[in-house]
Tab-separated table of C-alpha atoms in Angstrom:
chain	number	residue	atom	x	y	z
B	168	MET	CA	73.968	91.912	130.452
B	169	THR	CA	76.269	90.842	127.434
B	170	VAL	CA	77.749	91.751	124.413
B	171	VAL	CA	76.000	91.553	120.719
B	172	GLY	CA	78.294	92.341	117.927
B	173	PRO	CA	81.550	94.432	117.514
B	174	PHE	CA	79.683	98.280	118.810
B	175	GLY	CA	79.689	96.218	122.377
B	176	LEU	CA	76.580	96.623	121.956
B	177	SER	CA	74.786	95.663	126.141
B	178	VAL	CA	71.672	93.429	125.925
B	179	ARG	CA	70.082	92.644	129.045
B	180	ASP	CA	67.830	90.199	128.534
B	181	GLN	CA	68.779	86.944	127.554
B	182	ALA	CA	65.922	85.687	125.461
B	183	LEU	CA	66.432	88.717	123.204
B	184	GLU	CA	70.046	88.636	122.783
B	185	ALA	CA	69.949	84.323	121.927
B	186	ASP	CA	66.787	85.876	119.057
B	187	VAL	CA	69.708	88.739	117.812
B	188	GLN	CA	73.077	86.341	118.387
B	189	ALA	CA	70.747	84.052	116.011
B	190	GLY	CA	69.340	85.750	114.064
B	191	LEU	CA	72.441	87.444	112.937
B	192	ALA	CA	73.934	83.669	112.395
B	193	ALA	CA	71.018	83.072	110.076
B	194	VAL	CA	71.547	86.016	107.559
B	195	GLU	CA	75.830	85.276	108.163
B	196	GLU	CA	74.762	81.643	107.004
B	197	GLY	CA	72.320	83.836	103.945
B	198	LEU	CA	75.170	86.300	102.459
B	199	LEU	CA	77.543	82.717	101.541
B	200	GLU	CA	74.250	81.124	100.400
B	201	ALA	CA	73.088	84.247	98.203
B	202	THR	CA	77.093	85.522	97.153
B	203	LYS	CA	77.900	81.595	95.335
B	204	SER	CA	77.185	81.488	91.977
B	205	GLY	CA	78.253	78.457	89.797
B	206	VAL	CA	81.338	79.878	88.343
B	207	PRO	CA	84.008	79.476	91.179
B	208	PHE	CA	85.777	82.758	90.427
B	209	ILE	CA	81.936	84.951	90.779
B	210	THR	CA	81.984	83.215	94.401
B	211	GLU	CA	85.779	84.450	95.589
B	212	ALA	CA	85.166	86.996	94.348
B	213	ALA	CA	81.857	87.905	95.465
B	214	GLN	CA	82.698	86.188	99.127
B	215	HIS	CA	85.455	88.410	99.335
B	216	LEU	CA	84.050	91.198	101.298
B	217	VAL	CA	81.458	88.504	102.767
B	218	ARG	CA	84.684	86.782	104.018
B	219	ALA	CA	86.185	89.856	105.791
B	220	GLY	CA	83.626	90.268	108.127
B	221	GLY	CA	82.129	93.818	109.475
B	222	LYS	CA	79.821	95.726	111.336
B	223	ARG	CA	76.292	93.817	110.127
B	224	PHE	CA	75.154	97.202	111.529
B	225	ARG	CA	72.400	97.030	108.698
B	226	PRO	CA	70.979	93.297	109.547
B	227	LEU	CA	71.559	93.740	113.549
B	228	LEU	CA	68.815	97.102	113.763
B	229	VAL	CA	66.417	94.441	111.549
B	230	MET	CA	66.698	92.499	114.660
B	231	LEU	CA	66.314	94.419	116.965
B	232	ALA	CA	63.508	96.574	115.134
B	233	ALA	CA	61.981	92.398	114.556
B	234	GLN	CA	61.435	92.518	118.407
B	235	PHE	CA	58.038	94.740	118.151
B	236	GLY	CA	56.253	92.798	116.507
B	237	ASP	CA	57.051	89.119	116.001
B	238	PRO	CA	60.789	88.317	115.972
B	239	TYR	CA	60.332	84.546	114.302
B	240	ALA	CA	58.453	86.008	111.229
B	241	PRO	CA	59.676	85.013	108.195
B	242	GLY	CA	60.442	87.638	105.770
B	243	ILE	CA	63.144	88.909	109.210
B	244	VAL	CA	66.228	87.195	108.272
B	245	PRO	CA	65.647	87.450	103.995
B	246	SER	CA	64.911	91.173	104.701
B	247	ALA	CA	68.083	91.948	106.519
B	248	VAL	CA	70.371	89.539	103.987
B	249	VAL	CA	68.999	92.025	100.866
B	250	VAL	CA	69.994	95.498	103.408
B	251	GLU	CA	73.034	94.043	103.566
B	252	LEU	CA	73.307	92.849	100.526
B	253	THR	CA	73.132	95.687	98.375
B	254	HIS	CA	75.103	97.805	101.442
B	255	LEU	CA	78.292	95.109	100.078
B	256	ALA	CA	77.618	95.676	96.264
B	257	THR	CA	77.876	99.349	97.370
B	258	LEU	CA	81.312	98.989	99.251
B	259	TYR	CA	82.716	97.500	96.061
B	260	HIS	CA	81.626	100.612	93.773
B	261	ASP	CA	82.929	102.623	95.759
B	262	ASP	CA	86.208	101.372	96.023
B	263	VAL	CA	86.087	101.467	92.553
B	264	MET	CA	85.169	105.179	92.357
B	265	ASP	CA	87.507	106.378	95.177
B	266	GLU	CA	90.630	103.615	93.974
B	267	ALA	CA	90.641	102.213	97.405
B	268	ASP	CA	93.299	99.579	97.651
B	269	VAL	CA	92.071	98.492	101.540
B	270	ARG	CA	88.528	97.850	102.432
B	271	ARG	CA	87.811	95.749	106.312
B	272	GLY	CA	91.934	95.085	106.066
B	273	VAL	CA	92.224	93.127	102.985
B	274	ASP	CA	92.408	94.030	99.219
B	275	SER	CA	89.463	95.663	98.148
B	276	ALA	CA	87.987	93.836	95.107
B	277	ASN	CA	89.635	95.955	92.586
B	278	ALA	CA	92.498	95.926	94.089
B	279	ARG	CA	92.601	92.339	93.641
B	280	TRP	CA	90.973	92.049	90.471
B	281	GLY	CA	90.683	95.465	88.393
B	282	ASN	CA	88.032	97.544	88.665
B	283	SER	CA	85.748	95.745	85.515
B	284	VAL	CA	85.168	93.053	87.909
B	285	ALA	CA	84.962	94.503	90.893
B	286	VAL	CA	81.448	96.733	89.025
B	287	LEU	CA	80.095	93.122	87.557
B	288	THR	CA	80.863	91.933	91.455
B	289	GLY	CA	78.604	94.592	92.507
B	290	ASP	CA	76.121	94.736	90.016
B	291	PHE	CA	75.659	90.328	91.156
B	292	LEU	CA	75.374	91.746	94.829
B	293	PHE	CA	72.421	93.572	92.883
B	294	SER	CA	71.048	91.123	91.365
B	295	ARG	CA	70.857	88.648	94.376
B	296	ALA	CA	69.615	91.039	96.471
B	297	SER	CA	66.751	91.755	93.734
B	298	HIS	CA	66.237	87.908	93.411
B	299	ILE	CA	65.181	87.606	97.623
B	300	LEU	CA	63.009	90.911	97.397
B	301	ALA	CA	61.062	89.536	94.718
B	302	ASP	CA	59.839	86.694	97.353
B	303	LEU	CA	59.128	89.026	100.028
B	304	GLY	CA	56.351	90.978	97.949
B	305	PRO	CA	56.244	94.006	95.787
B	306	GLU	CA	56.305	96.358	98.698
B	307	ALA	CA	59.422	94.894	99.702
B	308	VAL	CA	60.736	95.651	96.733
B	309	ARG	CA	59.200	98.805	95.840
B	310	ILE	CA	60.383	100.349	99.224
B	311	GLN	CA	64.009	99.209	98.029
B	312	ALA	CA	64.167	100.804	94.717
B	313	GLU	CA	63.498	104.193	96.364
B	314	ALA	CA	65.896	103.753	98.257
B	315	PHE	CA	68.761	102.334	95.924
B	316	GLU	CA	67.137	105.563	93.585
B	317	ARG	CA	68.123	107.659	97.047
B	318	LEU	CA	71.598	105.735	97.129
B	319	VAL	CA	72.746	106.458	93.571
B	320	THR	CA	71.168	109.988	94.149
B	321	GLY	CA	73.602	110.452	96.904
B	322	GLN	CA	76.547	109.802	95.561
B	323	ILE	CA	76.215	111.766	92.010
B	324	LEU	CA	75.552	115.013	94.159
B	325	GLU	CA	78.686	113.709	96.370
B	326	THR	CA	80.284	113.153	92.664
B	327	ALA	CA	78.544	117.086	91.118
B	328	GLY	CA	79.878	118.648	94.217
B	329	PRO	CA	77.006	121.718	96.032
B	330	ARG	CA	75.989	123.786	93.070
B	331	ASP	CA	76.411	127.851	92.620
B	332	GLY	CA	75.443	129.566	96.493
B	333	ARG	CA	74.694	126.296	98.037
B	334	ASN	CA	75.981	125.888	101.669
B	335	PRO	CA	78.459	123.243	100.877
B	336	ILE	CA	77.911	121.779	105.028
B	337	GLU	CA	74.035	121.513	104.157
B	338	HIS	CA	74.872	119.690	100.877
B	339	TYR	CA	77.089	116.706	102.638
B	340	LEU	CA	74.137	116.305	105.001
B	341	ASP	CA	72.019	115.276	102.417
B	342	VAL	CA	74.505	113.726	100.462
B	343	ILE	CA	74.657	111.238	103.121
B	344	ALA	CA	71.528	111.209	103.906
B	345	GLY	CA	71.026	109.489	101.161
B	346	LYS	CA	74.376	107.640	100.585
B	347	THR	CA	74.247	106.351	104.312
B	348	GLY	CA	70.578	106.844	105.794
B	349	SER	CA	67.906	105.512	103.099
B	350	LEU	CA	69.408	101.585	103.031
B	351	ILE	CA	69.671	101.918	107.364
B	352	ALA	CA	66.248	103.049	107.326
B	353	VAL	CA	65.216	100.406	105.584
B	354	ALA	CA	66.632	98.112	107.413
B	355	GLY	CA	64.508	99.912	110.519
B	356	ARG	CA	61.046	99.844	108.525
B	357	TYR	CA	62.444	95.480	107.030
B	358	GLY	CA	62.724	94.803	110.619
B	359	ALA	CA	59.173	96.159	111.794
B	360	MET	CA	57.454	95.715	108.156
B	361	MET	CA	58.440	92.386	108.241
B	362	SER	CA	57.463	91.385	111.816
B	363	GLY	CA	53.860	92.547	111.792
B	364	ALA	CA	54.653	95.821	113.892
B	365	ASP	CA	51.845	98.397	113.257
B	366	GLU	CA	51.946	101.271	110.610
B	367	ARG	CA	53.089	103.776	113.703
B	368	THR	CA	55.608	101.867	114.679
B	369	VAL	CA	57.696	101.096	110.837
B	370	GLU	CA	56.721	104.691	111.106
B	371	ILE	CA	58.889	105.726	114.685
B	372	LEU	CA	61.660	103.115	113.379
B	373	THR	CA	62.128	104.352	109.853
B	374	HIS	CA	62.646	108.028	110.819
B	375	TYR	CA	65.041	106.397	113.991
B	376	GLY	CA	66.893	104.064	110.738
B	377	GLU	CA	67.928	107.521	109.000
B	378	ARG	CA	68.846	109.474	112.208
B	379	LEU	CA	70.634	106.832	112.930
B	380	GLY	CA	72.949	106.578	109.798
B	381	THR	CA	73.573	109.835	109.121
B	382	ALA	CA	75.519	109.384	112.686
B	383	PHE	CA	77.322	106.536	112.160
B	384	GLN	CA	79.089	107.813	108.609
B	385	LEU	CA	79.810	110.152	110.941
B	386	ALA	CA	81.489	109.322	112.586
B	387	ASP	CA	83.539	107.473	110.301
B	388	ASP	CA	83.995	111.051	109.267
B	389	VAL	CA	86.080	111.261	112.613
B	390	LEU	CA	87.725	107.940	112.619
B	391	ASP	CA	89.182	108.466	109.104
B	392	ILE	CA	90.848	111.575	111.056
B	393	ALA	CA	91.435	110.736	114.965
B	394	SER	CA	91.933	107.094	114.025
B	395	ASP	CA	95.725	105.525	115.359
B	396	SER	CA	94.741	102.494	114.177
B	397	HIS	CA	92.070	100.679	111.568
B	398	GLU	CA	88.786	100.669	113.178
B	399	SER	CA	86.906	101.968	110.562
B	400	GLY	CA	87.539	99.087	108.249
B	401	LYS	CA	89.978	101.696	106.042
B	402	THR	CA	93.795	103.022	106.775
B	403	PRO	CA	92.978	106.268	108.893
B	404	GLY	CA	93.782	109.404	106.680
B	405	THR	CA	92.645	107.806	103.153
B	406	ASP	CA	89.414	109.807	103.045
B	407	LEU	CA	91.710	112.292	102.684
B	408	ARG	CA	94.038	111.357	100.880
B	409	GLU	CA	91.540	110.657	98.642
B	410	GLY	CA	90.320	113.932	98.007
B	411	ILE	CA	87.233	113.634	99.981
B	412	PRO	CA	85.423	116.330	101.235
B	413	THR	CA	84.961	115.063	105.141
B	414	LEU	CA	82.849	117.126	107.893
B	415	PRO	CA	86.009	117.570	109.278
B	416	VAL	CA	87.778	119.422	106.361
B	417	LEU	CA	83.779	121.391	105.176
B	418	HIS	CA	83.643	122.296	109.006
B	419	LEU	CA	87.679	123.826	108.996
B	420	ARG	CA	86.833	125.560	105.236
B	421	ALA	CA	84.047	126.980	106.571
B	422	GLN	CA	86.403	128.323	109.914
B	423	ALA	CA	89.180	129.155	108.428
B	424	ALA	CA	86.803	131.131	105.570
B	425	ALA	CA	84.792	132.571	108.306
B	426	SER	CA	88.119	133.353	110.897
B	427	GLY	CA	90.640	134.458	107.970
B	428	SER	CA	93.619	132.733	110.289
B	429	ALA	CA	96.569	132.162	108.874
B	430	GLU	CA	96.839	128.807	110.251
B	431	ASP	CA	93.291	127.704	108.804
B	432	ARG	CA	94.707	129.224	105.643
B	433	ARG	CA	97.903	127.416	105.396
B	434	LEU	CA	96.090	124.020	106.580
B	435	CYS	CA	93.515	124.677	103.303
B	436	GLU	CA	96.159	125.835	101.429
B	437	LEU	CA	97.665	121.741	102.886
B	438	LEU	CA	94.525	120.000	102.078
B	439	ASP	CA	94.276	121.285	98.290
B	440	GLY	CA	97.730	120.074	97.474
B	441	ASP	CA	99.221	116.989	96.551
B	442	LEU	CA	98.042	114.036	99.599
B	443	THR	CA	99.651	111.207	97.967
B	444	ASP	CA	102.766	112.710	99.244
B	445	ASP	CA	103.013	111.215	102.875
B	446	ALA	CA	104.963	113.586	104.422
B	447	ARG	CA	101.967	116.218	103.371
B	448	HIS	CA	99.120	114.483	104.430
B	449	ALA	CA	101.072	113.153	107.824
B	450	GLU	CA	101.864	116.688	108.408
B	451	VAL	CA	97.810	116.720	107.517
B	452	LEU	CA	96.339	114.428	109.683
B	453	ARG	CA	98.346	116.287	112.429
B	454	LEU	CA	97.006	119.712	111.914
B	455	LEU	CA	93.824	118.263	111.699
B	456	ARG	CA	93.818	116.401	114.672
B	457	ALA	CA	94.259	119.374	116.754
B	458	HIS	CA	91.848	121.607	114.617
B	459	PRO	CA	88.569	122.273	116.393
B	460	ALA	CA	87.112	121.522	113.169
B	461	LEU	CA	87.482	118.280	114.504
B	462	GLU	CA	85.545	118.756	118.036
B	463	GLN	CA	82.309	120.142	115.523
B	464	ALA	CA	81.879	117.146	113.692
B	465	ARG	CA	82.119	114.931	116.136
B	466	ARG	CA	79.349	117.356	118.313
B	467	ASP	CA	77.254	117.197	115.272
B	468	THR	CA	77.104	113.118	115.676
B	469	ILE	CA	76.373	113.755	119.232
B	470	ARG	CA	73.522	115.878	118.165
B	471	TYR	CA	72.819	113.180	114.957
B	472	ALA	CA	72.755	110.340	117.611
B	473	GLN	CA	70.875	112.090	119.818
B	474	GLU	CA	67.514	112.669	117.762
B	475	ALA	CA	67.795	109.200	116.836
B	476	ARG	CA	67.387	108.183	120.749
B	477	ALA	CA	64.783	111.153	121.070
B	478	ILE	CA	62.759	108.998	117.477
B	479	LEU	CA	61.903	105.977	119.195
B	480	ALA	CA	60.224	108.086	122.015
B	481	PRO	CA	56.681	106.361	121.645
B	482	LEU	CA	58.266	103.112	121.571
B	483	PRO	CA	56.582	100.613	124.846
B	484	ALA	CA	59.790	100.681	127.369
B	485	CYS	CA	61.444	97.206	126.426
B	486	ASP	CA	64.137	95.745	126.071
B	487	ALA	CA	64.905	95.997	122.605
B	488	LYS	CA	64.407	99.967	123.120
B	489	SER	CA	67.475	99.937	125.438
B	490	ALA	CA	69.139	98.514	122.815
B	491	LEU	CA	68.550	100.817	120.502
B	492	GLU	CA	68.974	103.251	122.118
B	493	ASP	CA	72.823	101.375	123.469
B	494	LEU	CA	73.699	101.625	119.868
B	495	CYS	CA	73.082	105.258	119.526
B	496	ASP	CA	75.664	105.532	122.407
B	497	ALA	CA	77.703	102.578	120.268
B	498	VAL	CA	77.782	105.171	117.823
B	499	VAL	CA	78.812	108.487	119.304
B	500	HIS	CA	81.052	106.071	121.038
B	501	ARG	CA	82.940	105.382	117.941
B	502	ALA	CA	83.770	109.025	117.157
B	503	GLY	CA	85.419	109.895	120.720
């Protein structure tokens, strides 16, 4: 049994391990090639987050989904590069919107070069992804366009907030299905589709990816509060400081409204205050870590991961299916 990638994914079969490792290495080369420009400064900015590393969660899913067809088909690695480039581009834009200073343990692009360069670099990565997509055929382009529309819609819905009368938690789950789940669904879909897997398998791995993507984001929400280190690639409490209403906070507000307890009301008041103040921020983190809302968010993460695992049931038993099931466990472990 071999561990592959930062998720500690266990791969039981040597041939599968070799395929996944070779595929991820090829994706890394493809990312560096796709982010080169004739202008050295553009290359430096475009490769900033590539070289900072990352989980490569989406390319990993492409490689595992490809095992249900021909894992050596020519479109697999380029499609994984497209998905990761798209993800990286959104990070550049997200950091501008969130005014983030750190990403993946290094200065964010906007902190280093300013917002304009960060936004334009994200656009550059989108353009390079589109260039690769053009060689993968009109169906691949259509899939990417639909996912990108969902991703942007999710971001707009997050910015706008829930409409009057809408449950904030339901609204938030819709947001992350668009912002995160849609692109991870594409990873599963591309891997299966490019490998020539049958239509039913492509559908299963697409739905699996979306459910897993939601679990992945919920695990990040838990980590933002629960982690004492930089496990999530960001400083713990970053989302809190930036006023982003993640799932534990939404559960807290719902529980405060239901219970009316003085402790919950006080914590909500602290959240509504100035969290750029380090002492207030530290107190909010301490109180949230001990609050039942955090455990509720963990349970939600587990539920989505279990749903993702259940979606895989119709697939034939094989090492790739076992690895996809293990990936559900790995995502949940991050929120443990």
